[in-house]
């Protein structure tokens, strides 16, 4: 689990169930991070509700601060839980790309060796 995790609500009441759901989904993203980046990873989750005429749109935005980069993902849907799920998938892809470029040296060697075998 990501140790530094902040959940902030804008125009929405964050109950215990929503807090637990967001913490579990976003907190488990640390398994995709390189080991050195896990210690200093800091996640901020912003849950927003925008009231328009008849539609209530809910937005989930996650900002993940890592040693060499800052990753962000944002999604707007009708259901806040669906927005959290989609943002989790987006962050997972971004973290995998981050790990490829900032990972350990051994991982880079494996990737390069795999690419050489394919060509």
JSON list of C-alpha atoms in Angstrom, two decimals:
[
{"chain": "A", "resi": 1, "resn": "UNK", "atom": "CA", "xyz": [0.00, 0.00, 0.00]},
{"chain": "A", "resi": 2, "resn": "UNK", "atom": "CA", "xyz": [1.12, 3.53, -0.71]},
{"chain": "A", "resi": 3, "resn": "UNK", "atom": "CA", "xyz": [1.96, 4.97, 2.69]},
{"chain": "A", "resi": 4, "resn": "UNK", "atom": "CA", "xyz": [1.28, 8.64, 1.91]},
{"chain": "A", "resi": 5, "resn": "UNK", "atom": "CA", "xyz": [-2.28, 8.77, 0.60]},
{"chain": "A", "resi": 6, "resn": "UNK", "atom": "CA", "xyz": [-4.57, 11.79, 0.85]},
{"chain": "A", "resi": 7, "resn": "UNK", "atom": "CA", "xyz": [-8.23, 11.78, -0.16]},
{"chain": "A", "resi": 8, "resn": "UNK", "atom": "CA", "xyz": [-9.93, 15.13, -0.63]},
{"chain": "A", "resi": 9, "resn": "UNK", "atom": "CA", "xyz": [-13.56, 15.76, -1.53]},
{"chain": "A", "resi": 10, "resn": "UNK", "atom": "CA", "xyz": [-14.81, 18.81, -3.38]},
{"chain": "A", "resi": 11, "resn": "UNK", "atom": "CA", "xyz": [-18.60, 19.34, -3.16]},
{"chain": "A", "resi": 12, "resn": "UNK", "atom": "CA", "xyz": [-18.99, 15.70, -2.11]},
{"chain": "A", "resi": 13, "resn": "UNK", "atom": "CA", "xyz": [-19.19, 13.98, 1.26]},
{"chain": "A", "resi": 14, "resn": "UNK", "atom": "CA", "xyz": [-16.65, 11.18, 1.55]},
{"chain": "A", "resi": 15, "resn": "UNK", "atom": "CA", "xyz": [-18.15, 8.46, 3.72]},
{"chain": "A", "resi": 16, "resn": "UNK", "atom": "CA", "xyz": [-16.23, 5.54, 5.20]},
{"chain": "A", "resi": 17, "resn": "UNK", "atom": "CA", "xyz": [-17.17, 3.14, 2.39]},
{"chain": "A", "resi": 18, "resn": "UNK", "atom": "CA", "xyz": [-15.96, 5.49, -0.37]},
{"chain": "A", "resi": 19, "resn": "UNK", "atom": "CA", "xyz": [-12.79, 6.26, 1.55]},
{"chain": "A", "resi": 20, "resn": "UNK", "atom": "CA", "xyz": [-12.02, 2.56, 1.98]},
{"chain": "A", "resi": 21, "resn": "UNK", "atom": "CA", "xyz": [-12.76, 1.80, -1.70]},
{"chain": "A", "resi": 22, "resn": "UNK", "atom": "CA", "xyz": [-10.49, 4.56, -3.00]},
{"chain": "A", "resi": 23, "resn": "UNK", "atom": "CA", "xyz": [-7.73, 3.65, -0.54]},
{"chain": "A", "resi": 24, "resn": "UNK", "atom": "CA", "xyz": [-7.78, -0.01, -1.58]},
{"chain": "A", "resi": 25, "resn": "UNK", "atom": "CA", "xyz": [-7.86, 0.67, -5.33]},
{"chain": "A", "resi": 26, "resn": "UNK", "atom": "CA", "xyz": [-5.25, 3.41, -5.52]},
{"chain": "A", "resi": 27, "resn": "UNK", "atom": "CA", "xyz": [-3.14, 2.19, -2.60]},
{"chain": "A", "resi": 28, "resn": "UNK", "atom": "CA", "xyz": [-2.43, -1.14, -4.27]},
{"chain": "A", "resi": 29, "resn": "UNK", "atom": "CA", "xyz": [-0.76, 0.53, -7.24]},
{"chain": "A", "resi": 30, "resn": "UNK", "atom": "CA", "xyz": [2.56, 0.45, -5.41]},
{"chain": "A", "resi": 31, "resn": "UNK", "atom": "CA", "xyz": [3.14, -3.14, -6.52]},
{"chain": "A", "resi": 32, "resn": "UNK", "atom": "CA", "xyz": [3.86, -1.80, -10.02]},
{"chain": "A", "resi": 33, "resn": "UNK", "atom": "CA", "xyz": [6.40, 0.78, -8.81]},
{"chain": "A", "resi": 34, "resn": "UNK", "atom": "CA", "xyz": [10.16, 0.17, -8.70]},
{"chain": "A", "resi": 35, "resn": "UNK", "atom": "CA", "xyz": [11.32, -0.64, -5.18]},
{"chain": "A", "resi": 36, "resn": "UNK", "atom": "CA", "xyz": [13.24, 2.58, -4.69]},
{"chain": "A", "resi": 37, "resn": "UNK", "atom": "CA", "xyz": [10.25, 4.67, -5.70]},
{"chain": "A", "resi": 38, "resn": "UNK", "atom": "CA", "xyz": [7.84, 2.94, -3.27]},
{"chain": "A", "resi": 39, "resn": "UNK", "atom": "CA", "xyz": [9.31, 4.65, -0.22]},
{"chain": "A", "resi": 40, "resn": "UNK", "atom": "CA", "xyz": [8.79, 8.19, -1.46]},
{"chain": "A", "resi": 41, "resn": "UNK", "atom": "CA", "xyz": [5.57, 7.72, -3.45]},
{"chain": "A", "resi": 42, "resn": "UNK", "atom": "CA", "xyz": [2.83, 10.17, -2.50]},
{"chain": "A", "resi": 43, "resn": "UNK", "atom": "CA", "xyz": [-0.73, 9.96, -3.87]},
{"chain": "A", "resi": 44, "resn": "UNK", "atom": "CA", "xyz": [-3.42, 12.62, -3.76]},
{"chain": "A", "resi": 45, "resn": "UNK", "atom": "CA", "xyz": [-6.98, 11.64, -4.70]},
{"chain": "A", "resi": 46, "resn": "UNK", "atom": "CA", "xyz": [-9.46, 14.39, -5.52]},
{"chain": "A", "resi": 47, "resn": "UNK", "atom": "CA", "xyz": [-13.12, 13.38, -5.68]},
{"chain": "A", "resi": 48, "resn": "UNK", "atom": "CA", "xyz": [-15.34, 16.10, -7.13]},
{"chain": "A", "resi": 49, "resn": "UNK", "atom": "CA", "xyz": [-19.02, 16.48, -7.89]},
{"chain": "A", "resi": 50, "resn": "UNK", "atom": "CA", "xyz": [-20.14, 19.03, -10.47]},
{"chain": "A", "resi": 51, "resn": "UNK", "atom": "CA", "xyz": [-23.83, 19.85, -10.43]},
{"chain": "A", "resi": 52, "resn": "UNK", "atom": "CA", "xyz": [-25.18, 20.85, -13.79]},
{"chain": "A", "resi": 53, "resn": "UNK", "atom": "CA", "xyz": [-28.81, 21.36, -14.72]},
{"chain": "A", "resi": 54, "resn": "UNK", "atom": "CA", "xyz": [-30.01, 17.79, -14.45]},
{"chain": "A", "resi": 55, "resn": "UNK", "atom": "CA", "xyz": [-26.80, 15.77, -14.50]},
{"chain": "A", "resi": 56, "resn": "UNK", "atom": "CA", "xyz": [-24.47, 15.20, -11.62]},
{"chain": "A", "resi": 57, "resn": "UNK", "atom": "CA", "xyz": [-21.04, 14.42, -12.93]},
{"chain": "A", "resi": 58, "resn": "UNK", "atom": "CA", "xyz": [-18.46, 12.95, -10.61]},
{"chain": "A", "resi": 59, "resn": "UNK", "atom": "CA", "xyz": [-14.75, 13.28, -11.22]},
{"chain": "A", "resi": 60, "resn": "UNK", "atom": "CA", "xyz": [-11.84, 11.35, -9.79]},
{"chain": "A", "resi": 61, "resn": "UNK", "atom": "CA", "xyz": [-8.36, 12.78, -10.21]},
{"chain": "A", "resi": 62, "resn": "UNK", "atom": "CA", "xyz": [-5.21, 11.10, -8.91]},
{"chain": "A", "resi": 63, "resn": "UNK", "atom": "CA", "xyz": [-1.82, 12.78, -8.70]},
{"chain": "A", "resi": 64, "resn": "UNK", "atom": "CA", "xyz": [1.02, 10.40, -7.92]},
{"chain": "A", "resi": 65, "resn": "UNK", "atom": "CA", "xyz": [4.29, 12.08, -7.01]},
{"chain": "A", "resi": 66, "resn": "UNK", "atom": "CA", "xyz": [7.37, 9.93, -7.62]},
{"chain": "A", "resi": 67, "resn": "UNK", "atom": "CA", "xyz": [11.09, 10.72, -7.26]},
{"chain": "A", "resi": 68, "resn": "UNK", "atom": "CA", "xyz": [11.67, 11.75, -10.89]},
{"chain": "A", "resi": 69, "resn": "UNK", "atom": "CA", "xyz": [8.17, 12.38, -12.18]},
{"chain": "A", "resi": 70, "resn": "UNK", "atom": "CA", "xyz": [4.59, 13.34, -11.40]},
{"chain": "A", "resi": 71, "resn": "UNK", "atom": "CA", "xyz": [1.82, 11.16, -12.87]},
{"chain": "A", "resi": 72, "resn": "UNK", "atom": "CA", "xyz": [-1.78, 12.32, -13.20]},
{"chain": "A", "resi": 73, "resn": "UNK", "atom": "CA", "xyz": [-4.99, 10.67, -14.32]},
{"chain": "A", "resi": 74, "resn": "UNK", "atom": "CA", "xyz": [-8.50, 12.11, -14.42]},
{"chain": "A", "resi": 75, "resn": "UNK", "atom": "CA", "xyz": [-11.90, 10.65, -15.31]},
{"chain": "A", "resi": 76, "resn": "UNK", "atom": "CA", "xyz": [-15.46, 11.99, -15.20]},
{"chain": "A", "resi": 77, "resn": "UNK", "atom": "CA", "xyz": [-18.51, 9.71, -15.09]},
{"chain": "A", "resi": 78, "resn": "UNK", "atom": "CA", "xyz": [-21.92, 9.52, -13.46]},
{"chain": "A", "resi": 79, "resn": "UNK", "atom": "CA", "xyz": [-20.79, 6.96, -10.88]},
{"chain": "A", "resi": 80, "resn": "UNK", "atom": "CA", "xyz": [-17.84, 7.83, -8.61]},
{"chain": "A", "resi": 81, "resn": "UNK", "atom": "CA", "xyz": [-16.87, 4.18, -8.14]},
{"chain": "A", "resi": 82, "resn": "UNK", "atom": "CA", "xyz": [-16.59, 3.69, -11.91]},
{"chain": "A", "resi": 83, "resn": "UNK", "atom": "CA", "xyz": [-14.43, 6.81, -12.13]},
{"chain": "A", "resi": 84, "resn": "UNK", "atom": "CA", "xyz": [-12.08, 5.38, -9.49]},
{"chain": "A", "resi": 85, "resn": "UNK", "atom": "CA", "xyz": [-11.82, 2.09, -11.40]},
{"chain": "A", "resi": 86, "resn": "UNK", "atom": "CA", "xyz": [-11.00, 3.81, -14.69]},
{"chain": "A", "resi": 87, "resn": "UNK", "atom": "CA", "xyz": [-8.42, 6.08, -13.06]},
{"chain": "A", "resi": 88, "resn": "UNK", "atom": "CA", "xyz": [-6.81, 3.03, -11.47]},
{"chain": "A", "resi": 89, "resn": "UNK", "atom": "CA", "xyz": [-6.39, 1.40, -14.90]},
{"chain": "A", "resi": 90, "resn": "UNK", "atom": "CA", "xyz": [-4.96, 4.61, -16.38]},
{"chain": "A", "resi": 91, "resn": "UNK", "atom": "CA", "xyz": [-2.49, 4.98, -13.51]},
{"chain": "A", "resi": 92, "resn": "UNK", "atom": "CA", "xyz": [-1.43, 1.35, -13.82]},
{"chain": "A", "resi": 93, "resn": "UNK", "atom": "CA", "xyz": [-0.44, 1.90, -17.45]},
{"chain": "A", "resi": 94, "resn": "UNK", "atom": "CA", "xyz": [1.45, 5.10, -16.62]},
{"chain": "A", "resi": 95, "resn": "UNK", "atom": "CA", "xyz": [3.29, 3.44, -13.74]},
{"chain": "A", "resi": 96, "resn": "UNK", "atom": "CA", "xyz": [4.35, 0.53, -15.95]},
{"chain": "A", "resi": 97, "resn": "UNK", "atom": "CA", "xyz": [5.85, 3.01, -18.44]},
{"chain": "A", "resi": 98, "resn": "UNK", "atom": "CA", "xyz": [7.56, 4.84, -15.58]},
{"chain": "A", "resi": 99, "resn": "UNK", "atom": "CA", "xyz": [9.01, 1.58, -14.25]},
{"chain": "A", "resi": 100, "resn": "UNK", "atom": "CA", "xyz": [10.45, 0.69, -17.64]},
{"chain": "A", "resi": 101, "resn": "UNK", "atom": "CA", "xyz": [12.40, 3.94, -17.85]},
{"chain": "A", "resi": 102, "resn": "UNK", "atom": "CA", "xyz": [13.30, 4.38, -14.16]},
{"chain": "A", "resi": 103, "resn": "UNK", "atom": "CA", "xyz": [13.54, 0.75, -13.09]},
{"chain": "A", "resi": 104, "resn": "UNK", "atom": "CA", "xyz": [16.58, -1.10, -11.93]},
{"chain": "A", "resi": 105, "resn": "UNK", "atom": "CA", "xyz": [19.46, -1.81, -14.22]},
{"chain": "A", "resi": 106, "resn": "UNK", "atom": "CA", "xyz": [18.74, -5.55, -14.35]},
{"chain": "A", "resi": 107, "resn": "UNK", "atom": "CA", "xyz": [15.27, -4.98, -15.70]},
{"chain": "A", "resi": 108, "resn": "UNK", "atom": "CA", "xyz": [16.63, -2.81, -18.51]},
{"chain": "A", "resi": 109, "resn": "UNK", "atom": "CA", "xyz": [19.07, -5.57, -19.45]},
{"chain": "A", "resi": 110, "resn": "UNK", "atom": "CA", "xyz": [16.24, -8.09, -19.61]},
{"chain": "A", "resi": 111, "resn": "UNK", "atom": "CA", "xyz": [14.14, -5.82, -21.82]},
{"chain": "A", "resi": 112, "resn": "UNK", "atom": "CA", "xyz": [17.05, -5.13, -24.18]},
{"chain": "A", "resi": 113, "resn": "UNK", "atom": "CA", "xyz": [17.90, -8.84, -24.37]},
{"chain": "A", "resi": 114, "resn": "UNK", "atom": "CA", "xyz": [14.28, -9.68, -25.13]},
{"chain": "A", "resi": 115, "resn": "UNK", "atom": "CA", "xyz": [14.17, -7.06, -27.90]},
{"chain": "A", "resi": 116, "resn": "UNK", "atom": "CA", "xyz": [17.36, -8.41, -29.44]},
{"chain": "A", "resi": 117, "resn": "UNK", "atom": "CA", "xyz": [15.94, -11.94, -29.49]},
{"chain": "A", "resi": 118, "resn": "UNK", "atom": "CA", "xyz": [12.80, -10.79, -31.31]},
{"chain": "A", "resi": 119, "resn": "UNK", "atom": "CA", "xyz": [14.70, -9.07, -34.13]}
]
